[in-house]
């Protein structure tokens, strides 16, 4: 056994990759060896053996027409290099360019060498010295291979094969290994598009590589490796580099030139670094015209590599879905930054929103009244605070024993959340609860009561649409939505591309809902014609809200008193079985209805009490004074154009991407139809080969380089000095890794973790390695052995 192993080792050392001094030109008879003899060769590999025992390998799976020969003529160096690359691809080795000789003018190449990629040797690293250098553990493929093809210049600009060496001093790649050769790996336009388009929807390189494998039918058909995918993503980021801020501003300028309705503004610090950015596209501005009565504003974090906060301005559209009006990137959460963003929002939209809702951020508390004021003849906005954020602070400020072990919160919420209470009813209820639980001296409750007009629903009952938003949940939903596209490591150009993708999805969903509302009819439940009228007027989502009110008006209403009609108006007193100890006063006519609950004023939805009154006077068609345009199917008719004008380059790239996808699909269809029939596959192969030849005969085609492709994806690199530098990495309070974590949040996070228990005694304070019970058992065993 040992002798046989030594013989094998000796044969392996003599057959492969020695130094150049061992290379011999002596050649013996060609021998064909099966794959069972040489493990990493193809199914049939030809080699020659020199008198010294060295083996030299010849590509044997290449057709005669694809083998170079001396004095073969090529029209250009590029075609010669392509021919040798195809030869290497079929033969099982990679090719690279090396030595060249130029004419005296320095332009014309007289002699060009193309060699096997394993030609030469790697220079040894000089590790002399006291300093220890840690290097990556890499393997060298260089083994002094002499295989090459040399092209020489001919009169007329053509080149001929001056020298061709066919033999290799190393085994050639097997059928399964050829996919990993560099000559067979290329990130072509189609693969680049897969990586780039996948990144738009937060799909990483690993998943996009798997997706490309499914499209191609196997990893060997992809034409690249996972490392190539990742390297292209790296190169794309490197292409942007320090030009990030300037490239994004240049994109915005192009958008503004293509569409005058595109609005953007930016600001830089004294060193030229971008600090603030605001933008609003034409569709966002049009949406504000329709749905800009209530705006929610909240910042989100970890959407870009600079830690700039991302804050969209969010509203509610006619389908009761979130709609984005504009957005901004800010380096700080300061009064100045928020004031700057709010001022540009008002300037871009042309008016103030009716109401804007935020959290209790101290900077916003000052910036909102300053920016959304009555200056320039505008109507000042009402600043409303998020009720949810305030309610969440009750246990923190008052303690868990009071809030969770008593009925304090249950009683308080009855007065805080109710929209049916008048102001005096709320104030009386608040004072009663404070006295009951002896909280008169609590400063935080006193502060919340002092600002009650900015967060309690009772104070918004008389203002149109002020009850549409009571919390910043719309902004939280938007932040979650954008989080499906943005990543913390995105640069600004990537952030903008992902933002556009997110907006395309949001607006496509709106288009789908528009189609459903216009082309389908929802099922009605009652026999009242007013329900059919509402189905014709409103979008599906809003109709279902009206339908609920109509059904409740038939089931839950009790008429306590109804007066005679005076001047066309009938007054009713109605009791709602769902609301205890409350009588609603309703005044109805053929053209209008008013209810003391004021739901229509606050939210734009007709309440069940009003519907009950309308039914009593036999109204069969919804009064048009109770129909708001913002909820109707035709809400956006007559406004500015829905389409956003995009640059010609972007439109061209989208067309190219679609065309490449269709070509690839058609090719896959042809291969699938051929199946495993050899004749059919030969026919497909010949057709593709002839197509390549026809394209080559068309003349030299201007190559769409990798750099050109990246420029089309993320934008052209700026020329000259940069006027806008990328932002500095910011430190904001909302960044999870840099902000202070409260004890409550730590406790909540800890409670979600799995509790580890000792396997010996089930205790949670230690594990089995240092369990006292285990130590006692070990001590007893030692004592027994000693005795």
XYZ file of C-alpha atoms in Angstrom:
787
model
C 0.000 0.000 0.000
C 2.745 2.456 0.967
C 4.717 1.689 -2.212
C 1.632 2.241 -4.372
C 0.917 5.574 -2.666
C 4.496 6.747 -3.201
C 4.246 5.853 -6.895
C 1.036 7.903 -7.209
C 2.633 10.885 -5.478
C 5.644 10.669 -7.768
C 3.426 10.565 -10.859
C 1.396 13.569 -9.704
C 4.522 15.611 -8.996
C 5.897 14.853 -12.412
C 2.734 15.538 -14.366
C 1.629 19.023 -13.385
C 2.697 22.573 -13.011
C 6.387 22.423 -12.345
C 8.733 25.353 -12.852
C 9.827 26.480 -16.276
C 13.170 24.670 -16.109
C 11.344 21.367 -16.274
C 9.529 22.179 -19.505
C 10.762 20.127 -22.396
C 10.076 20.331 -26.074
C 10.494 16.599 -26.561
C 7.138 15.082 -27.455
C 6.103 11.444 -27.495
C 3.141 9.805 -29.129
C -0.290 11.234 -28.341
C -2.211 9.138 -25.853
C -5.967 9.267 -25.112
C -6.874 8.696 -21.483
C -10.321 8.171 -20.013
C -11.650 10.328 -17.172
C -11.215 7.433 -14.793
C -7.448 7.809 -15.211
C -7.203 11.568 -14.723
C -9.697 12.857 -12.189
C -10.144 16.499 -13.149
C -10.024 16.181 -16.928
C -12.899 16.051 -19.397
C -14.574 12.935 -20.590
C -11.796 12.428 -23.159
C -8.547 14.416 -22.863
C -5.550 14.087 -25.165
C -2.072 14.567 -23.814
C 1.507 13.987 -24.889
C 4.274 12.770 -22.659
C 7.826 14.051 -22.928
C 10.884 11.849 -22.420
C 11.231 13.394 -18.958
C 7.768 12.184 -17.975
C 5.993 15.531 -18.173
C 2.516 15.537 -19.633
C 1.297 18.188 -22.069
C -2.419 18.504 -22.722
C -4.239 19.257 -25.951
C -7.865 20.548 -26.087
C -9.730 17.696 -27.763
C -13.366 18.799 -27.540
C -12.916 21.678 -30.006
C -14.146 21.396 -33.562
C -11.566 21.774 -36.305
C -13.124 25.019 -37.486
C -12.534 26.604 -34.053
C -8.805 25.759 -33.758
C -6.378 28.583 -34.639
C -3.659 27.883 -37.199
C -0.596 29.707 -38.440
C -1.207 32.473 -40.998
C -4.925 32.589 -40.154
C -6.152 36.144 -40.904
C -8.444 38.316 -38.726
C -9.929 41.671 -39.641
C -9.010 43.180 -36.259
C -7.376 42.383 -32.947
C -10.771 42.280 -31.266
C -11.999 39.534 -33.584
C -8.783 37.595 -33.131
C -9.054 37.830 -29.357
C -12.695 36.744 -29.505
C -11.761 33.748 -31.655
C -9.049 32.643 -29.190
C -11.416 33.154 -26.238
C -14.018 30.911 -27.894
C -11.285 28.348 -28.506
C -10.312 28.477 -24.830
C -13.923 28.298 -23.722
C -14.452 25.083 -25.704
C -11.031 23.723 -24.833
C -11.252 24.238 -21.077
C -8.826 27.074 -20.309
C -8.995 30.816 -19.788
C -7.273 33.440 -21.915
C -5.705 36.779 -21.097
C -3.904 39.524 -22.967
C -0.207 40.151 -22.381
C 2.816 41.537 -24.249
C 2.349 43.840 -27.211
C 4.641 45.790 -29.522
C 3.632 49.131 -30.997
C 4.768 51.152 -34.002
C 6.911 54.235 -33.571
C 3.789 56.391 -33.620
C 2.576 54.607 -30.474
C -0.845 53.887 -31.946
C -0.605 50.884 -34.245
C -0.068 47.528 -32.511
C 2.368 45.452 -34.514
C 2.503 42.348 -32.348
C 0.027 41.082 -29.727
C 0.309 38.032 -27.455
C -2.725 36.142 -26.138
C -1.771 33.460 -23.633
C -3.286 30.873 -21.337
C -4.284 32.440 -18.028
C -1.908 30.048 -16.228
C 1.115 31.424 -18.059
C 4.012 32.666 -15.924
C 4.489 32.511 -12.166
C 3.360 34.661 -9.253
C 6.117 36.768 -7.696
C 6.882 35.588 -4.128
C 5.869 38.059 -1.432
C 8.727 39.668 0.447
C 7.842 39.104 4.095
C 11.240 40.104 5.418
C 11.136 42.482 8.344
C 9.862 42.604 11.873
C 6.292 43.529 10.987
C 3.949 40.589 10.570
C 1.656 41.073 7.560
C -1.576 39.117 7.495
C -2.489 38.060 3.976
C -5.497 36.396 2.488
C -5.098 32.692 1.947
C -5.267 32.438 -1.834
C -4.195 29.767 -4.277
C -2.133 30.509 -7.374
C -3.074 29.071 -10.753
C 0.110 30.156 -12.502
C 2.260 27.203 -13.556
C 4.325 28.488 -16.486
C 2.027 27.296 -19.256
C 3.434 28.091 -22.703
C 0.183 27.877 -24.716
C -0.401 31.080 -26.677
C -1.463 32.744 -29.888
C 0.509 35.674 -31.327
C -1.055 38.046 -33.860
C 1.050 40.182 -36.215
C 0.042 43.282 -38.103
C -0.538 43.107 -41.880
C -0.717 45.869 -44.404
C -4.299 47.052 -44.597
C -5.027 46.848 -40.895
C -5.549 43.111 -40.696
C -3.705 40.633 -38.424
C -2.509 37.090 -38.992
C -1.510 34.309 -36.622
C 2.256 34.620 -36.365
C 2.696 31.884 -33.766
C 0.400 29.323 -32.165
C 1.326 26.956 -29.317
C -1.382 24.393 -28.630
C 0.066 22.354 -25.752
C -0.654 23.085 -22.073
C 1.401 21.820 -19.135
C -1.667 21.426 -16.912
C -4.935 19.480 -17.090
C -7.755 21.310 -18.793
C -11.051 22.054 -17.100
C -13.668 19.338 -17.034
C -17.177 19.780 -18.368
C -18.495 20.612 -14.904
C -15.597 22.947 -14.132
C -15.703 25.033 -17.302
C -18.460 27.256 -15.920
C -15.950 28.642 -13.381
C -13.318 29.606 -15.963
C -12.915 33.329 -16.366
C -13.400 33.002 -20.100
C -16.876 31.575 -19.433
C -17.809 34.181 -16.832
C -19.090 37.560 -17.905
C -21.531 39.946 -16.287
C -23.360 40.766 -19.480
C -26.100 43.359 -19.801
C -28.825 40.905 -18.880
C -27.106 39.786 -15.661
C -26.310 43.366 -14.676
C -29.961 44.240 -15.102
C -30.946 41.319 -12.879
C -28.627 42.514 -10.094
C -29.672 46.145 -10.460
C -33.418 45.541 -10.791
C -33.383 43.081 -7.891
C -31.688 45.641 -5.666
C -34.560 48.058 -6.325
C -36.850 45.820 -4.300
C -34.287 44.956 -1.617
C -33.269 41.610 -3.107
C -29.623 40.828 -2.444
C -27.027 39.316 -4.757
C -27.434 35.784 -3.387
C -31.178 35.671 -4.079
C -30.831 37.373 -7.466
C -28.153 34.824 -8.415
C -30.538 32.001 -7.521
C -33.236 33.735 -9.570
C -30.880 33.990 -12.555
C -30.165 30.265 -12.205
C -33.883 29.500 -12.473
C -34.185 31.715 -15.549
C -31.187 30.110 -17.226
C -32.103 26.563 -16.283
C -29.021 25.795 -14.187
C -25.985 27.359 -12.552
C -23.787 26.295 -15.456
C -25.958 28.345 -17.825
C -25.872 31.604 -15.846
C -22.478 32.634 -17.196
C -21.283 34.112 -13.905
C -20.790 33.175 -10.280
C -22.214 34.573 -7.081
C -18.896 36.365 -6.521
C -19.290 38.063 -9.914
C -22.755 39.270 -8.872
C -21.373 40.702 -5.650
C -18.413 42.272 -7.413
C -20.711 44.081 -9.820
C -22.766 45.415 -6.923
C -19.510 46.591 -5.348
C -18.385 48.207 -8.609
C -21.723 49.990 -8.880
C -21.200 51.578 -5.460
C -17.592 52.410 -6.365
C -18.804 54.040 -9.597
C -20.799 56.505 -7.515
C -18.194 56.900 -4.768
C -17.608 60.435 -3.570
C -19.706 61.849 -6.422
C -22.861 60.661 -4.691
C -24.349 64.028 -3.719
C -23.496 65.736 -7.010
C -24.929 62.899 -9.114
C -28.244 63.003 -7.237
C -28.541 66.785 -7.594
C -27.766 66.469 -11.313
C -30.568 63.876 -11.600
C -32.997 66.270 -9.931
C -31.963 69.059 -12.294
C -32.649 66.799 -15.284
C -36.087 65.931 -13.853
C -36.820 69.621 -13.380
C -35.808 70.370 -16.968
C -38.060 67.583 -18.257
C -40.975 68.590 -16.053
C -41.362 72.108 -14.696
C -43.682 70.721 -12.026
C -40.847 68.792 -10.421
C -39.713 70.759 -7.367
C -36.570 70.212 -5.328
C -34.303 72.161 -3.014
C -31.074 71.346 -1.214
C -28.609 72.908 1.176
C -24.924 72.317 1.936
C -22.669 73.196 4.855
C -19.604 75.418 4.725
C -17.456 72.537 3.447
C -19.872 71.724 0.612
C -21.388 68.569 2.160
C -25.080 67.987 1.507
C -27.133 68.529 4.662
C -30.750 68.938 3.507
C -32.739 67.749 0.509
C -36.420 68.171 -0.343
C -38.345 67.037 -3.418
C -41.920 66.844 -4.717
C -42.791 65.377 -8.107
C -45.803 66.416 -10.239
C -47.974 63.486 -9.122
C -47.304 64.220 -5.463
C -48.227 67.875 -5.936
C -51.409 66.903 -7.802
C -52.348 64.524 -5.009
C -51.915 67.309 -2.482
C -54.454 69.383 -4.392
C -56.984 66.590 -3.870
C -56.100 65.070 -0.513
C -54.014 67.712 1.207
C -56.544 68.481 3.936
C -54.782 66.250 6.498
C -51.036 65.531 6.470
C -49.079 63.188 8.710
C -45.360 63.787 9.186
C -42.925 61.468 10.931
C -39.240 60.681 10.431
C -37.722 57.253 9.889
C -34.109 56.134 10.153
C -31.519 53.692 8.788
C -32.482 54.198 5.140
C -29.059 55.299 3.868
C -25.376 54.997 4.676
C -25.124 58.597 5.910
C -27.782 58.114 8.632
C -29.767 61.057 7.276
C -33.355 60.906 8.474
C -35.967 60.257 5.814
C -39.295 61.991 6.364
C -42.194 61.657 3.879
C -45.302 63.870 3.964
C -48.222 61.431 4.016
C -51.960 61.800 3.477
C -55.058 59.690 2.788
C -56.374 59.276 -0.755
C -59.855 58.464 -2.069
C -59.302 54.738 -1.494
C -58.436 55.337 2.181
C -54.832 54.391 1.381
C -51.600 56.207 2.214
C -50.428 58.677 -0.403
C -47.066 60.434 -0.471
C -47.040 64.134 -1.291
C -43.322 64.920 -0.887
C -40.284 63.804 1.095
C -37.056 65.139 2.541
C -33.678 63.980 3.801
C -32.281 65.866 6.788
C -28.956 65.572 8.566
C -30.348 66.706 11.925
C -33.626 66.768 13.807
C -33.304 70.424 14.678
C -35.699 73.353 14.552
C -33.775 74.886 11.657
C -33.844 71.664 9.594
C -37.561 71.040 10.131
C -38.399 74.698 9.451
C -36.422 74.528 6.200
C -38.294 71.367 5.087
C -41.727 72.739 6.060
C -41.089 76.039 4.284
C -40.213 74.256 1.046
C -43.250 72.006 1.417
C -45.535 75.052 1.576
C -43.652 76.694 -1.296
C -43.932 73.606 -3.526
C -47.620 72.962 -2.758
C -48.794 76.568 -2.814
C -50.848 76.341 0.393
C -50.891 74.981 3.923
C -52.577 71.705 4.850
C -55.722 72.030 6.927
C -54.225 69.974 9.736
C -50.791 68.415 10.222
C -50.221 65.674 12.774
C -46.833 64.838 14.320
C -45.440 63.276 17.461
C -44.266 65.330 20.442
C -40.867 66.177 18.973
C -39.765 69.484 20.617
C -38.242 70.723 17.352
C -41.479 70.111 15.411
C -43.479 71.803 18.148
C -41.709 75.058 17.261
C -41.181 74.525 13.530
C -44.789 73.626 12.601
C -46.467 76.860 13.829
C -43.649 78.940 12.331
C -43.863 77.393 8.846
C -47.569 76.609 8.512
C -48.704 80.025 9.708
C -50.985 82.620 8.141
C -48.137 84.427 6.383
C -48.415 85.319 2.688
C -52.194 85.320 2.941
C -52.441 81.572 3.595
C -54.734 79.896 6.116
C -52.757 78.649 9.088
C -52.643 74.902 9.713
C -53.798 73.290 12.914
C -51.037 71.293 14.622
C -52.348 68.069 16.098
C -50.314 65.676 18.272
C -50.415 61.905 17.938
C -52.741 60.454 20.588
C -51.108 57.032 20.501
C -47.677 58.373 21.465
C -49.186 60.227 24.415
C -51.231 57.239 25.609
C -48.095 55.092 25.488
C -46.450 57.419 28.003
C -49.087 56.963 30.703
C -47.517 53.806 32.223
C -44.046 55.363 32.001
C -45.020 58.640 33.656
C -47.599 57.332 36.181
C -46.307 53.834 36.871
C -47.563 50.346 36.053
C -49.366 49.763 39.361
C -51.785 52.603 38.631
C -52.213 51.971 34.914
C -52.333 48.177 34.859
C -53.625 47.147 38.248
C -56.544 49.585 38.484
C -59.314 50.737 36.159
C -57.658 54.153 35.768
C -56.708 53.712 32.090
C -60.086 52.229 31.175
C -61.912 55.215 32.604
C -59.446 57.705 31.139
C -59.663 56.236 27.621
C -63.451 56.603 27.666
C -62.956 60.358 27.751
C -59.734 60.627 25.733
C -60.694 58.602 22.638
C -64.389 59.460 22.383
C -65.360 61.681 19.460
C -68.916 62.130 20.715
C -68.104 64.242 23.767
C -68.409 67.983 23.900
C -65.550 70.006 25.366
C -67.220 70.571 28.720
C -68.061 66.868 28.997
C -64.438 65.896 28.497
C -63.149 68.461 30.994
C -65.629 67.377 33.639
C -64.763 63.708 33.093
C -61.015 64.400 33.270
C -61.338 66.307 36.554
C -63.508 63.558 38.060
C -60.917 60.867 37.293
C -58.020 62.999 38.556
C -59.806 63.565 41.860
C -60.812 59.898 42.162
C -57.228 58.712 41.889
C -55.746 61.757 43.728
C -53.485 62.881 40.885
C -53.973 66.624 41.232
C -50.275 67.191 41.899
C -48.910 65.168 38.962
C -46.957 67.595 36.762
C -46.997 65.482 33.606
C -50.799 65.115 33.658
C -51.092 68.863 34.227
C -48.860 69.501 31.206
C -50.923 67.137 29.034
C -54.127 68.809 30.166
C -52.671 72.229 29.341
C -52.144 71.166 25.691
C -55.413 69.174 25.478
C -56.634 71.250 22.526
C -53.864 69.730 20.365
C -54.641 66.038 20.933
C -58.099 65.446 22.440
C -60.804 64.713 19.764
C -63.402 66.842 21.570
C -61.482 69.961 20.495
C -61.558 69.026 16.785
C -65.280 68.427 16.383
C -66.073 71.740 14.682
C -63.188 71.812 12.184
C -63.584 70.108 8.773
C -61.518 66.923 8.365
C -59.691 67.478 11.674
C -60.775 64.019 12.801
C -59.428 62.273 9.688
C -56.083 61.581 11.389
C -55.773 61.113 15.131
C -52.418 59.318 15.230
C -49.284 59.126 13.079
C -50.147 55.543 12.181
C -50.305 56.578 8.523
C -46.680 57.698 8.732
C -45.733 54.525 10.575
C -47.344 52.542 7.770
C -45.466 54.576 5.172
C -42.173 54.074 7.003
C -42.756 50.328 7.049
C -43.639 50.424 3.343
C -40.462 52.281 2.380
C -38.471 49.969 4.647
C -39.241 47.161 2.190
C -37.122 48.970 -0.399
C -34.419 50.918 1.438
C -31.347 49.505 3.156
C -29.021 51.069 5.677
C -26.021 50.798 3.358
C -27.600 52.623 0.383
C -25.904 55.676 -1.017
C -28.025 58.610 -2.159
C -28.279 57.478 -5.783
C -29.415 54.021 -4.706
C -31.820 55.584 -2.213
C -33.422 57.674 -4.963
C -33.759 54.682 -7.300
C -35.416 52.644 -4.561
C -37.677 55.565 -3.653
C -38.856 55.757 -7.276
C -39.524 52.021 -7.268
C -41.548 52.345 -4.062
C -43.585 55.205 -5.527
C -44.235 53.188 -8.683
C -45.664 50.375 -6.572
C -47.789 52.766 -4.516
C -49.172 54.469 -7.609
C -49.719 51.199 -9.440
C -51.825 50.035 -6.491
C -53.844 53.250 -6.774
C -54.358 52.596 -10.491
C -55.551 49.068 -9.713
C -58.050 50.342 -7.144
C -59.241 52.976 -9.619
C -59.885 50.251 -12.171
C -61.773 48.093 -9.680
C -63.913 50.995 -8.526
C -64.854 52.046 -12.055
C -65.303 48.606 -13.613
C -67.013 46.679 -10.831
C -70.112 47.202 -8.735
C -70.054 46.247 -5.046
C -72.831 44.100 -3.646
C -75.526 46.020 -1.794
C -77.161 44.623 1.332
C -80.212 46.756 1.985
C -83.122 47.541 -0.327
C -82.674 51.274 0.171
C -81.887 53.078 -3.102
C -79.515 55.434 -1.328
C -77.069 52.538 -0.962
C -77.062 52.021 -4.739
C -76.450 55.726 -5.193
C -73.459 55.580 -2.841
C -72.069 52.583 -4.779
C -72.138 54.659 -7.979
C -70.485 57.704 -6.397
C -67.751 56.453 -4.097
C -64.711 54.231 -4.408
C -65.018 50.701 -3.104
C -63.227 51.315 0.225
C -65.279 54.420 1.035
C -68.528 52.789 -0.080
C -68.015 50.003 2.444
C -67.704 52.656 5.173
C -70.983 54.223 3.998
C -72.550 50.791 3.770
C -71.647 50.058 7.379
C -73.272 53.309 8.491
C -76.408 52.536 6.449
C -76.769 49.060 7.966
C -76.211 50.401 11.482
C -78.842 53.068 10.862
C -81.378 50.305 10.249
C -80.383 48.049 13.150
C -79.024 50.114 16.047
C -81.092 53.330 15.989
C -84.015 54.108 18.269
C -85.997 57.274 17.502
C -86.976 58.905 20.777
C -88.593 62.006 19.331
C -89.404 63.357 15.881
C -90.793 66.835 15.232
C -93.053 68.017 12.465
C -91.414 69.317 9.301
C -90.801 73.085 9.453
C -89.491 74.884 6.348
C -88.467 71.533 4.907
C -86.408 70.567 7.979
C -87.226 67.722 10.347
C -85.623 67.432 13.797
C -85.082 64.064 15.465
C -83.675 62.777 18.734
C -82.052 59.384 18.217
C -80.552 56.913 20.636
C -77.674 54.703 19.445
C -77.685 51.338 21.227
C -73.897 51.182 20.807
C -73.406 54.449 22.718
C -74.722 54.491 26.276
C -76.346 57.523 27.882
C -76.184 59.618 24.731
C -78.961 61.149 22.655
C -78.010 62.423 19.202
C -79.859 65.368 17.716
C -80.337 65.185 13.962
C -81.764 67.755 11.545
C -82.556 66.472 8.054
C -84.030 67.774 4.837
C -84.199 66.605 1.247
C -80.879 68.330 0.506
C -78.856 68.098 3.721
C -78.391 66.468 7.126
C -76.721 67.636 10.339
C -75.954 65.444 13.363
C -74.670 66.355 16.805
C -71.964 63.635 16.551
C -70.365 65.749 13.777
C -68.753 62.752 12.078
C -69.328 64.217 8.626
C -67.544 67.429 9.626
C -64.593 65.624 11.173
C -64.124 62.756 8.682
C -66.279 63.476 5.640
C -68.374 60.323 6.173
C -72.143 60.561 6.737
C -72.965 59.078 10.130
C -75.578 56.394 10.898
C -77.733 58.882 12.803
C -78.036 61.110 9.733
C -78.882 58.104 7.559
C -81.598 57.148 10.033
C -83.100 60.642 9.741
C -82.899 60.604 5.934
C -84.710 57.286 5.853
C -87.543 58.648 7.994
C -88.262 61.410 5.467
C -88.030 58.915 2.552
C -84.868 60.246 0.872
C -83.771 57.803 -1.852
C -80.787 59.661 -3.223
C -77.813 60.876 -1.222
C -77.879 64.698 -0.929
C -74.978 66.110 -2.935
C -74.074 68.425 -0.068
C -73.025 65.250 1.785
C -70.766 64.045 -1.026
C -67.124 65.142 -0.806
C -65.136 65.158 -4.023
C -62.099 63.582 -2.314
C -63.999 60.284 -1.811
C -65.540 60.043 -5.284
C -64.418 57.791 -8.123
C -63.904 60.842 -10.330
C -61.977 62.802 -7.689
C -58.906 63.275 -9.897
C -60.728 64.207 -13.092
C -59.926 67.665 -14.363
C -56.597 67.905 -12.536
C -53.152 68.115 -14.023
C -51.661 65.185 -15.926
C -51.090 61.958 -14.048
C -47.913 61.067 -15.855
C -44.482 62.063 -14.686
C -42.193 63.056 -17.518
C -39.006 61.025 -17.387
C -35.750 61.521 -19.204
C -35.231 59.927 -22.595
C -32.228 57.978 -21.313
C -34.267 56.387 -18.527
C -37.079 55.508 -20.940
C -34.547 54.033 -23.366
C -32.984 51.889 -20.617
C -36.403 50.587 -19.621
C -37.099 49.655 -23.243
C -33.719 47.937 -23.581
C -34.246 46.003 -20.356
C -37.668 44.824 -21.537
C -36.309 43.856 -24.959
C -33.460 41.837 -23.413
C -35.923 40.037 -21.167
C -38.107 39.134 -24.149
C -35.094 37.906 -26.181
C -33.906 35.744 -23.311
C -37.418 34.332 -22.841
C -37.728 33.481 -26.539
C -34.329 31.785 -26.531
C -35.279 29.699 -23.492
C -38.506 28.723 -25.263
C -36.534 27.523 -28.286
C -34.195 25.443 -26.118
C -37.116 23.947 -24.214
C -38.851 22.972 -27.441
C -35.662 21.266 -28.634
C -35.704 19.190 -25.464
C -33.041 16.484 -25.388
C -33.198 15.661 -29.096
C -29.641 15.953 -30.442
C -30.770 16.925 -33.951
C -33.025 19.682 -32.636
C -30.298 21.021 -30.331
C -27.841 21.015 -33.254
C -30.364 23.023 -35.267
C -30.716 25.602 -32.466
C -26.937 25.774 -32.070
C -26.367 26.279 -35.792
C -29.027 29.009 -35.875
C -27.413 30.883 -32.998
C -23.955 30.457 -34.530
C -25.198 31.807 -37.863
C -26.840 34.747 -36.050
C -23.537 35.580 -34.369
C -21.766 35.404 -37.726
C -24.350 37.704 -39.311
C -23.897 40.205 -36.489
C -20.120 40.069 -36.921
C -20.532 40.736 -40.648
C -22.491 43.886 -39.852
C -19.214 45.627 -39.026
C -17.734 46.883 -35.800
C -20.495 47.629 -33.306
C -19.911 50.272 -30.694
C -19.615 48.304 -27.451
C -21.945 49.180 -24.583
C -19.318 49.018 -21.874
C -19.832 48.213 -18.226
C -19.166 51.849 -17.329
C -21.754 53.048 -19.855
C -24.270 50.611 -18.421
C -23.668 51.772 -14.841
C -24.011 55.387 -15.962
C -27.373 54.564 -17.519
C -28.437 52.889 -14.269
C -27.437 55.423 -11.618
C -26.586 58.520 -13.659
C -23.669 60.079 -15.448
C -20.605 60.943 -13.444
C -20.183 64.716 -13.065
C -17.442 66.420 -15.024
C -15.159 68.918 -13.322
C -15.034 69.959 -9.711
C -17.771 68.796 -7.359
C -19.989 71.556 -5.971
C -22.009 69.179 -3.771
C -20.149 66.657 -1.631
C -21.808 63.594 -0.077
C -23.243 64.118 3.412
C -21.223 63.450 6.507
C -22.393 60.487 8.577
C -25.039 61.938 10.904
C -25.826 61.138 14.526
C -29.532 61.383 15.192
C -31.534 60.388 18.230
C -33.631 57.957 16.210
C -30.736 55.787 15.031
C -31.004 52.587 17.039
C -27.279 51.993 17.333
C -26.485 55.520 18.498
C -29.489 56.569 20.592
C -30.120 56.121 24.285
C -32.316 53.111 25.021
C -34.864 53.570 27.797
C -35.187 51.021 30.584
C -38.708 50.242 29.402
C -37.531 49.472 25.879
C -34.712 47.316 27.273
C -37.232 45.377 29.345
C -39.534 44.858 26.335
C -36.614 43.651 24.202
C -35.434 41.328 26.930
C -38.907 39.863 27.399
C -38.966 38.797 23.740
C -35.751 36.790 24.059
C -35.873 33.086 24.798
C -35.061 32.374 28.424
C -32.150 29.985 28.807
C -32.462 27.358 31.534
C -29.998 25.049 33.205
C -30.421 21.467 31.954
C -29.627 20.102 35.425
C -31.915 22.135 37.681
C -33.997 24.335 35.291
C -32.716 27.530 36.936
C -32.509 30.719 34.841
C -29.546 32.278 36.673
C -26.886 29.918 35.294
C -26.316 27.137 32.756
C -25.271 23.517 33.061
C -21.553 24.281 32.861
C -21.440 26.067 36.226
C -24.429 24.442 37.900
C -23.909 23.822 41.642
C -25.820 20.555 41.409
C -23.375 19.272 38.814
C -20.421 20.330 40.944
C -21.829 18.460 43.970
C -22.251 15.295 41.900
C -18.658 15.605 40.692
C -17.401 16.040 44.274
C -19.235 12.912 45.444
C -17.747 10.873 42.596
C -14.233 12.037 43.490
C -14.760 11.126 47.134
C -16.015 7.654 46.198
C -12.971 7.063 43.998
C -10.646 8.236 46.807
C -12.215 5.778 49.257
